[in-house]
Coordinates of C-alpha atoms and ligand atoms in Angstrom, one line a residue:
M1 CA -16.6 4.0 -50.3
T2 CA -15.3 5.7 -53.4
T3 CA -18.4 6.0 -55.5
H4 CA -19.7 9.5 -55.5
R5 CA -22.8 10.5 -57.2
L6 CA -24.0 14.0 -58.1
I7 CA -27.1 13.5 -60.0
N8 CA -29.8 15.9 -61.0
R9 CA -33.3 16.3 -59.5
R10 CA -35.0 14.5 -62.3
M11 CA -32.9 11.4 -61.7
A12 CA -33.5 11.7 -58.0
I13 CA -37.2 11.8 -58.4
A14 CA -37.0 8.8 -60.7
E15 CA -35.1 6.9 -58.1
M16 CA -37.6 7.9 -55.4
G17 CA -40.4 6.7 -57.7
K18 CA -38.8 3.3 -58.0
A19 CA -38.3 3.1 -54.3
G20 CA -42.0 3.7 -53.7
L21 CA -43.7 5.9 -51.2
A22 CA -44.5 3.5 -48.4
I23 CA -42.0 4.6 -45.7
V24 CA -42.1 4.5 -42.0
V25 CA -39.7 6.7 -40.0
F26 CA -38.6 6.2 -36.4
G27 CA -36.6 8.9 -34.8
T28 CA -35.3 8.5 -31.3
A29 CA -33.2 10.8 -29.2
A30 CA -32.3 11.4 -25.6
C31 CA -32.9 14.7 -23.9
S32 CA -30.3 16.2 -21.6
D33 CA -32.2 15.0 -18.6
G34 CA -32.0 11.5 -19.8
D35 CA -35.6 11.0 -20.8
A36 CA -35.9 9.2 -24.1
V37 CA -38.1 10.6 -26.8
A38 CA -39.4 8.4 -29.6
T39 CA -41.3 9.6 -32.6
T40 CA -43.1 7.5 -35.1
T41 CA -44.2 8.9 -38.4
A42 CA -46.0 6.8 -41.0
T43 CA -46.3 7.7 -44.6
G44 CA -48.3 5.3 -46.7
S45 CA -48.4 1.7 -45.5
A46 CA -47.6 1.5 -41.8
A47 CA -48.7 -2.0 -41.0
G48 CA -46.7 -4.1 -38.5
T49 CA -44.5 -1.4 -37.2
T50 CA -42.8 -1.6 -33.8
A51 CA -41.1 1.3 -32.0
R52 CA -37.4 0.9 -31.3
P53 CA -35.7 1.9 -28.1
A54 CA -33.6 5.0 -28.0
T55 CA -29.9 4.4 -28.0
T56 CA -27.6 6.9 -26.2
T57 CA -24.0 6.4 -25.8
T58 CA -21.6 8.6 -24.0
T59 CA -18.2 9.1 -25.7
G60 CA -15.2 11.1 -24.6
A61 CA -16.4 14.2 -26.5
G62 CA -20.1 14.0 -25.9
S63 CA -23.1 11.8 -26.6
T64 CA -24.3 10.4 -29.8
T65 CA -27.9 9.6 -30.6
T66 CA -29.2 7.2 -33.1
G67 CA -32.4 7.5 -35.1
E68 CA -33.3 4.7 -37.3
P69 CA -36.0 5.1 -39.9
A70 CA -37.5 1.6 -40.3
T71 CA -38.0 1.4 -44.0
N72 CA -39.8 -1.0 -46.3
T73 CA -37.6 -2.9 -48.7
G74 CA -36.5 -0.8 -51.6
S75 CA -36.7 2.5 -49.7
A76 CA -33.8 4.9 -50.0
A77 CA -34.4 6.4 -46.5
S78 CA -31.4 6.9 -44.4
S79 CA -30.8 6.4 -40.7
Y80 CA -29.1 9.2 -38.8
Q81 CA -26.5 9.5 -36.1
R82 CA -26.0 12.7 -34.2
V83 CA -22.4 13.7 -33.3
N84 CA -23.1 15.9 -30.3
L85 CA -20.2 18.2 -29.7
D86 CA -22.1 20.1 -27.0
F87 CA -21.9 23.5 -28.6
V88 CA -22.6 22.2 -32.1
S89 CA -23.7 19.0 -33.7
A90 CA -22.7 17.2 -36.9
Y91 CA -24.8 14.4 -38.4
I92 CA -24.2 11.1 -40.1
L93 CA -26.8 10.0 -42.6
Y94 CA -26.3 6.4 -43.6
R95 CA -27.8 3.5 -45.5
G96 CA -26.5 0.2 -46.8
G97 CA -23.1 0.7 -45.1
E98 CA -22.4 4.0 -46.8
A99 CA -22.6 7.4 -45.1
A100 CA -22.7 11.1 -45.7
L101 CA -21.3 13.3 -43.0
V102 CA -23.0 16.7 -42.7
D103 CA -20.6 19.2 -41.1
T104 CA -17.5 18.4 -39.2
G105 CA -17.6 20.4 -35.9
V106 CA -14.9 22.6 -34.5
T107 CA -11.2 21.8 -35.0
G108 CA -10.4 18.5 -33.1
S109 CA -13.7 16.8 -33.6
A110 CA -12.5 13.8 -35.7
A111 CA -12.3 11.5 -32.7
A112 CA -15.9 12.2 -31.7
I113 CA -17.0 11.7 -35.3
Q114 CA -15.2 8.4 -35.4
A115 CA -16.9 7.3 -32.2
A116 CA -20.3 8.2 -33.7
L117 CA -19.5 6.3 -36.8
G118 CA -18.7 3.3 -34.6
E119 CA -22.1 3.7 -32.8
A120 CA -23.8 3.4 -36.1
G121 CA -21.7 0.3 -37.1
L122 CA -19.7 2.4 -39.6
A123 CA -16.1 3.4 -40.0
W124 CA -14.2 6.1 -41.8
D125 CA -14.2 4.1 -45.0
S126 CA -18.0 4.1 -44.9
V127 CA -17.9 7.9 -45.5
G128 CA -18.2 8.6 -49.2
H129 CA -19.6 12.1 -48.9
V130 CA -18.8 15.1 -46.6
I131 CA -21.2 18.0 -46.9
L132 CA -20.5 21.4 -45.3
T133 CA -23.7 23.4 -44.6
H134 CA -21.6 26.6 -44.4
K135 CA -18.1 28.1 -43.9
H136 CA -18.2 28.8 -40.2
P137 CA -15.4 27.1 -38.1
D138 CA -17.8 25.3 -35.8
H139 CA -19.1 23.5 -38.9
A140 CA -16.1 23.3 -41.2
G141 CA -13.4 23.3 -38.5
S142 CA -12.4 19.6 -38.7
V143 CA -12.8 19.3 -42.5
D144 CA -9.1 18.5 -43.1
E145 CA -9.0 15.9 -40.3
V146 CA -12.1 14.3 -41.6
M147 CA -11.0 14.3 -45.2
A148 CA -7.7 12.8 -44.2
Q149 CA -9.5 9.9 -42.4
A150 CA -12.2 9.4 -44.9
G151 CA -9.8 8.9 -47.9
G152 CA -11.7 9.0 -51.1
A153 CA -14.7 10.9 -49.8
A154 CA -16.1 13.7 -51.9
L155 CA -16.5 17.2 -50.3
Y156 CA -19.3 19.5 -51.1
A157 CA -20.4 23.0 -50.0
G158 CA -22.4 26.0 -51.3
E159 CA -20.6 27.9 -53.9
A160 CA -20.7 31.3 -52.3
D161 CA -19.0 30.0 -49.1
I162 CA -16.3 27.9 -50.7
P163 CA -13.7 30.7 -51.0
Q164 CA -13.8 31.1 -47.2
I165 CA -13.5 27.4 -46.4
P166 CA -9.8 26.8 -45.6
S167 CA -9.7 23.1 -46.7
A168 CA -6.9 21.4 -48.4
T169 CA -9.5 19.6 -50.6
A170 CA -11.5 22.0 -52.8
P171 CA -15.2 21.4 -52.2
Q172 CA -17.5 20.7 -55.1
P173 CA -20.1 23.4 -55.3
V174 CA -23.7 22.2 -54.8
G175 CA -27.0 23.9 -54.5
D176 CA -30.7 23.7 -55.5
G177 CA -31.4 20.8 -57.8
D178 CA -28.3 18.8 -56.8
N179 CA -28.5 15.4 -55.2
V180 CA -25.7 13.8 -53.2
F181 CA -26.1 10.2 -52.1
G182 CA -29.9 10.4 -52.5
L183 CA -29.9 13.6 -50.4
E184 CA -31.4 16.8 -51.8
I185 CA -29.3 20.0 -51.4
I186 CA -31.3 23.2 -50.7
D187 CA -29.8 26.6 -51.1
S188 CA -30.6 28.4 -47.8
P189 CA -28.7 31.8 -47.8
G190 CA -28.9 34.4 -45.1
H191 CA -26.9 33.0 -42.2
T192 CA -24.1 32.9 -44.8
P193 CA -24.4 33.6 -48.5
G194 CA -23.5 30.0 -49.5
H195 CA -25.4 28.2 -46.8
I196 CA -27.0 24.8 -47.8
C197 CA -29.4 22.5 -46.0
V198 CA -29.6 18.7 -46.7
L199 CA -33.0 17.0 -47.1
D200 CA -33.5 13.2 -46.9
A201 CA -37.0 13.3 -48.4
A202 CA -37.4 9.5 -48.1
A203 CA -36.6 9.5 -44.4
G204 CA -38.4 12.9 -43.7
I205 CA -35.2 14.4 -42.2
L206 CA -33.9 18.0 -42.8
V207 CA -30.4 18.8 -41.6
T208 CA -30.6 22.5 -41.2
G209 CA -27.1 23.7 -40.4
D210 CA -27.5 27.2 -39.0
A211 CA -30.5 28.2 -41.3
L212 CA -32.6 27.3 -38.2
N213 CA -31.8 26.7 -34.6
G214 CA -33.4 24.3 -32.2
T215 CA -34.9 25.6 -29.0
G216 CA -35.5 22.4 -27.1
G217 CA -38.8 21.2 -28.7
G218 CA -39.1 24.1 -31.1
V219 CA -37.5 26.0 -33.9
A220 CA -36.1 29.5 -34.2
L221 CA -34.3 31.8 -36.6
P222 CA -30.5 31.8 -36.6
D223 CA -28.8 34.2 -34.2
A224 CA -28.8 37.7 -35.9
S225 CA -25.4 38.5 -34.4
F226 CA -23.8 35.7 -36.3
S227 CA -25.8 35.9 -39.5
E228 CA -24.9 38.0 -42.5
D229 CA -28.4 38.8 -43.9
M230 CA -31.4 38.3 -41.6
T231 CA -33.9 39.4 -44.3
M232 CA -32.6 36.6 -46.5
A233 CA -32.5 34.2 -43.6
M234 CA -36.2 34.8 -43.1
E235 CA -36.9 34.2 -46.8
T236 CA -35.0 30.9 -46.4
V237 CA -37.3 29.9 -43.5
L238 CA -40.2 30.4 -45.8
K239 CA -38.5 28.4 -48.4
L240 CA -37.7 25.6 -46.0
S241 CA -41.4 25.5 -44.9
G242 CA -42.3 24.4 -48.4
F243 CA -40.7 21.0 -48.0
T244 CA -42.1 18.1 -46.0
Y245 CA -40.1 16.5 -43.1
E246 CA -40.9 15.2 -39.7
I247 CA -37.4 15.6 -38.2
A248 CA -35.2 18.6 -38.1
L249 CA -31.5 18.2 -37.1
F250 CA -30.0 21.5 -36.1
G251 CA -26.4 22.7 -35.9
H252 CA -27.3 24.2 -32.6
G253 CA -30.0 22.9 -30.3
E254 CA -31.8 19.6 -29.7
P255 CA -33.3 17.9 -32.7
L256 CA -37.0 18.3 -33.3
L257 CA -38.3 14.8 -33.8
E258 CA -41.9 15.4 -34.9
G259 CA -43.9 17.9 -36.9
A260 CA -40.8 19.8 -38.0
S261 CA -41.9 21.2 -41.3
A262 CA -45.2 22.4 -39.7
A263 CA -43.2 24.1 -37.0
V264 CA -41.0 25.8 -39.6
A265 CA -44.2 26.9 -41.4
A266 CA -45.5 28.4 -38.2
L267 CA -42.2 30.2 -37.7
A268 CA -42.3 31.5 -41.3
A269 CA -45.9 32.7 -40.8
G270 CA -45.0 34.5 -37.6
Ligands
ZN2 ZN1 -22.9 29.3 -38.5

């Protein structure tokens, strides 16, 4: 895909309004012990819904997990595919055969990302958007490999991190109020100054990067030893608690598949 859209919040809300608010989200994932976890969240009309089975596929570089929001016609909600690189995860948010890749893993992760795209029925030419949550090499490490494969994709990152991202392609700066492929960008500084999160409001999915860590069914602050400003990181947790999402997809840790924004609010209150 070569169409890139960077539209403002007002346009995004107008689009969401047209899409309507009746959305059903299914998230599925596999735990490390092999047990499947399925989450069903209904917003608005939820008649006639059926849970889907978890899909887990082992690839050469790790496992990928599919979560498919089942959406009513006209919804702009995305499905997601986890690229589990063991130490870190990247995520593919996709709909209508077009995808946004959020983060790229460490150097050498392109093959695992390609496998995850395949699991979702996608290929490199589906990737129109590559969003880096922050500058660290476990998130931005494969950016050049990815951009070489996904010819024509647009690259985005938070402005304050861009000078430290050693990519051949200059990222476009994005932050609060920006919308990429129907996804809301949220400034979330602290772990790094230019950290951003990605919210799919229609699907109820927040991709947190390292603004939050998963704890295996819970949520925690980022590791202080790798974070530049923990006071700001805690302010960001409070900010992230002000949005509504059922699912949180972390850079580090197992995804939280239900009650995610409530869990973040509890963390902020603590
Ligand atoms: Zn980091």
